Amino acid sequence: MPRAHPSSRSFTLVELMVVVAILGLLATVVSVSVMQSITDAKISLAKTDIRGIADGAKLFRLEYHRYPRNIEELTDPPLRNGRRHPPYFEGSMIDPWDRTYHYEARAGQYEIWTLGASGEPGGEGEEADIRWSELKRSQTRGG
């Protein structure tokens, strides 16, 4: 019966299983980190979009002496003195979770929000609502 040469070395099944387990753990750690980065990026993008929409609403008010009645007036402003004004917001009106941002104007104030990943009011983390009124408060506090 032929015998293996003493200089040849092969891995045992146990050694291979240990290596596969270590690779699996590393893949898990990396994928969790990447998923959290994607979540953080979506939240950051939503906040940036809402700030941009709010800036557009303020510019609209300077021109029309009122806030937009609906979010569409920011991208397609009404005629003023027979002339069409360029859009007050040219970014996306779709949030990072593929839903339209919400906008409501009343009593000389406005609110812009997204319902987060869940699409339902409330929630925490990625599923939390992101609202202009809360972003504005955190800006005035320096946060």
Short mmCIF file of C-alpha atoms in Angstrom, two decimals:
data_model
loop_
_atom_site.label_atom_id
_atom_site.label_comp_id
_atom_site.label_asym_id
_atom_site.label_seq_id
_atom_site.Cartn_x
_atom_site.Cartn_y
_atom_site.Cartn_z
CA MET A 1 0.00 0.00 0.00
CA PRO A 2 1.52 3.37 -0.96
CA ARG A 3 2.31 5.73 1.87
CA ALA A 4 2.36 9.51 1.80
CA HIS A 5 5.76 11.05 1.66
CA PRO A 6 6.80 12.48 4.99
CA SER A 7 7.41 15.89 3.38
CA SER A 8 3.82 16.24 2.05
CA ARG A 9 1.42 17.98 4.39
CA SER A 10 -2.36 18.21 4.06
CA PHE A 11 -5.04 19.82 6.20
CA THR A 12 -7.21 17.73 8.43
CA LEU A 13 -10.99 18.04 8.33
CA VAL A 14 -10.95 19.79 11.73
CA GLU A 15 -8.48 22.42 10.51
CA LEU A 16 -10.62 23.11 7.44
CA MET A 17 -13.74 23.43 9.59
CA VAL A 18 -11.99 25.93 11.89
CA VAL A 19 -10.94 28.05 8.89
CA VAL A 20 -14.47 27.98 7.45
CA ALA A 21 -15.93 28.98 10.84
CA ILE A 22 -13.50 31.91 11.14
CA LEU A 23 -14.34 33.08 7.61
CA GLY A 24 -18.05 32.84 8.45
CA LEU A 25 -17.61 34.98 11.56
CA LEU A 26 -15.62 37.59 9.63
CA ALA A 27 -18.28 37.70 6.90
CA THR A 28 -20.98 38.23 9.52
CA VAL A 29 -19.13 41.08 11.21
CA VAL A 30 -18.45 42.81 7.88
CA SER A 31 -22.04 42.43 6.62
CA VAL A 32 -23.51 43.82 9.87
CA SER A 33 -21.16 46.81 9.63
CA VAL A 34 -22.06 47.43 5.98
CA MET A 35 -25.80 47.18 6.69
CA GLN A 36 -25.49 49.71 9.53
CA SER A 37 -23.59 52.07 7.23
CA ILE A 38 -26.37 51.80 4.63
CA THR A 39 -28.98 52.54 7.29
CA ASP A 40 -27.02 55.56 8.56
CA ALA A 41 -26.60 56.83 4.98
CA LYS A 42 -30.36 56.60 4.32
CA ILE A 43 -31.18 58.54 7.49
CA SER A 44 -28.57 61.18 6.64
CA LEU A 45 -29.91 61.51 3.08
CA ALA A 46 -33.48 61.94 4.35
CA LYS A 47 -32.37 64.71 6.73
CA THR A 48 -30.48 66.46 3.93
CA ASP A 49 -33.47 66.22 1.57
CA ILE A 50 -35.83 67.59 4.23
CA ARG A 51 -33.50 70.53 4.92
CA GLY A 52 -33.37 71.24 1.16
CA ILE A 53 -37.16 71.12 0.86
CA ALA A 54 -37.43 73.47 3.87
CA ASP A 55 -34.99 75.90 2.25
CA GLY A 56 -37.12 75.80 -0.90
CA ALA A 57 -40.25 76.54 1.14
CA LYS A 58 -38.55 79.59 2.71
CA LEU A 59 -37.50 80.91 -0.72
CA PHE A 60 -41.02 80.31 -2.04
CA ARG A 61 -42.40 82.37 0.85
CA LEU A 62 -40.13 85.29 0.01
CA GLU A 63 -41.54 85.38 -3.52
CA TYR A 64 -45.21 84.53 -2.92
CA HIS A 65 -45.65 85.84 0.67
CA ARG A 66 -46.95 82.45 1.76
CA TYR A 67 -45.65 78.93 2.14
CA PRO A 68 -46.41 76.45 -0.63
CA ARG A 69 -49.85 74.86 -0.34
CA ASN A 70 -48.41 71.50 -1.33
CA ILE A 71 -45.01 70.00 -2.05
CA GLU A 72 -45.58 70.12 -5.82
CA GLU A 73 -45.52 73.94 -5.77
CA LEU A 74 -41.82 73.74 -4.91
CA THR A 75 -40.98 71.89 -8.12
CA ASP A 76 -43.67 73.52 -10.28
CA PRO A 77 -44.34 77.01 -8.86
CA PRO A 78 -47.51 78.87 -9.88
CA LEU A 79 -47.32 81.71 -12.38
CA ARG A 80 -46.45 85.08 -10.86
CA ASN A 81 -47.12 88.21 -12.91
CA GLY A 82 -47.58 85.96 -15.93
CA ARG A 83 -44.12 84.42 -15.56
CA ARG A 84 -43.04 80.99 -14.43
CA HIS A 85 -40.44 80.88 -11.69
CA PRO A 86 -37.73 78.18 -11.71
CA PRO A 87 -38.24 75.33 -9.19
CA TYR A 88 -37.51 76.12 -5.57
CA PHE A 89 -36.32 72.57 -5.00
CA GLU A 90 -34.72 70.42 -7.66
CA GLY A 91 -33.81 67.41 -5.54
CA SER A 92 -35.76 64.22 -5.15
CA MET A 93 -39.21 64.29 -3.55
CA ILE A 94 -38.82 60.55 -2.94
CA ASP A 95 -37.29 59.49 0.37
CA PRO A 96 -34.56 56.82 0.65
CA TRP A 97 -37.27 54.20 1.28
CA ASP A 98 -39.00 55.00 -2.06
CA ARG A 99 -41.94 56.97 -0.69
CA THR A 100 -42.87 60.60 -1.30
CA TYR A 101 -41.93 63.08 1.41
CA HIS A 102 -44.93 64.48 3.31
CA TYR A 103 -45.59 68.22 3.41
CA GLU A 104 -48.27 70.16 5.24
CA ALA A 105 -48.75 73.93 5.48
CA ARG A 106 -51.15 75.64 7.88
CA ALA A 107 -51.38 78.85 9.87
CA GLY A 108 -48.18 80.34 8.44
CA GLN A 109 -46.12 77.26 9.30
CA TYR A 110 -45.17 74.06 7.55
CA GLU A 111 -43.97 70.57 8.31
CA ILE A 112 -41.99 68.18 6.14
CA TRP A 113 -41.46 64.57 7.13
CA THR A 114 -40.81 61.00 6.15
CA LEU A 115 -42.04 57.95 8.02
CA GLY A 116 -38.68 56.16 7.85
CA ALA A 117 -38.14 52.57 6.81
CA SER A 118 -41.39 51.28 8.31
CA GLY A 119 -43.67 53.68 6.47
CA GLU A 120 -45.71 53.90 9.70
CA PRO A 121 -45.86 56.81 12.17
CA GLY A 122 -43.50 56.59 15.14
CA GLY A 123 -40.79 54.00 15.48
CA GLU A 124 -37.15 54.03 16.50
CA GLY A 125 -33.85 53.97 14.66
CA GLU A 126 -34.28 53.51 10.91
CA GLU A 127 -38.04 53.20 11.38
CA ALA A 128 -38.39 56.54 13.20
CA ASP A 129 -40.10 59.51 11.58
CA ILE A 130 -37.76 62.29 10.47
CA ARG A 131 -39.44 65.69 10.79
CA TRP A 132 -38.36 69.20 9.85
CA SER A 133 -39.60 70.61 13.17
CA GLU A 134 -37.27 68.23 15.06
CA LEU A 135 -34.31 68.91 12.75
CA LYS A 136 -34.87 72.66 13.18
CA ARG A 137 -34.94 72.30 16.98
CA SER A 138 -31.72 70.28 16.98
CA GLN A 139 -30.05 72.92 14.76
CA THR A 140 -30.95 75.73 17.15
CA ARG A 141 -29.57 73.68 20.06
CA GLY A 142 -26.35 73.20 18.12
CA GLY A 143 -26.88 69.49 17.41
#
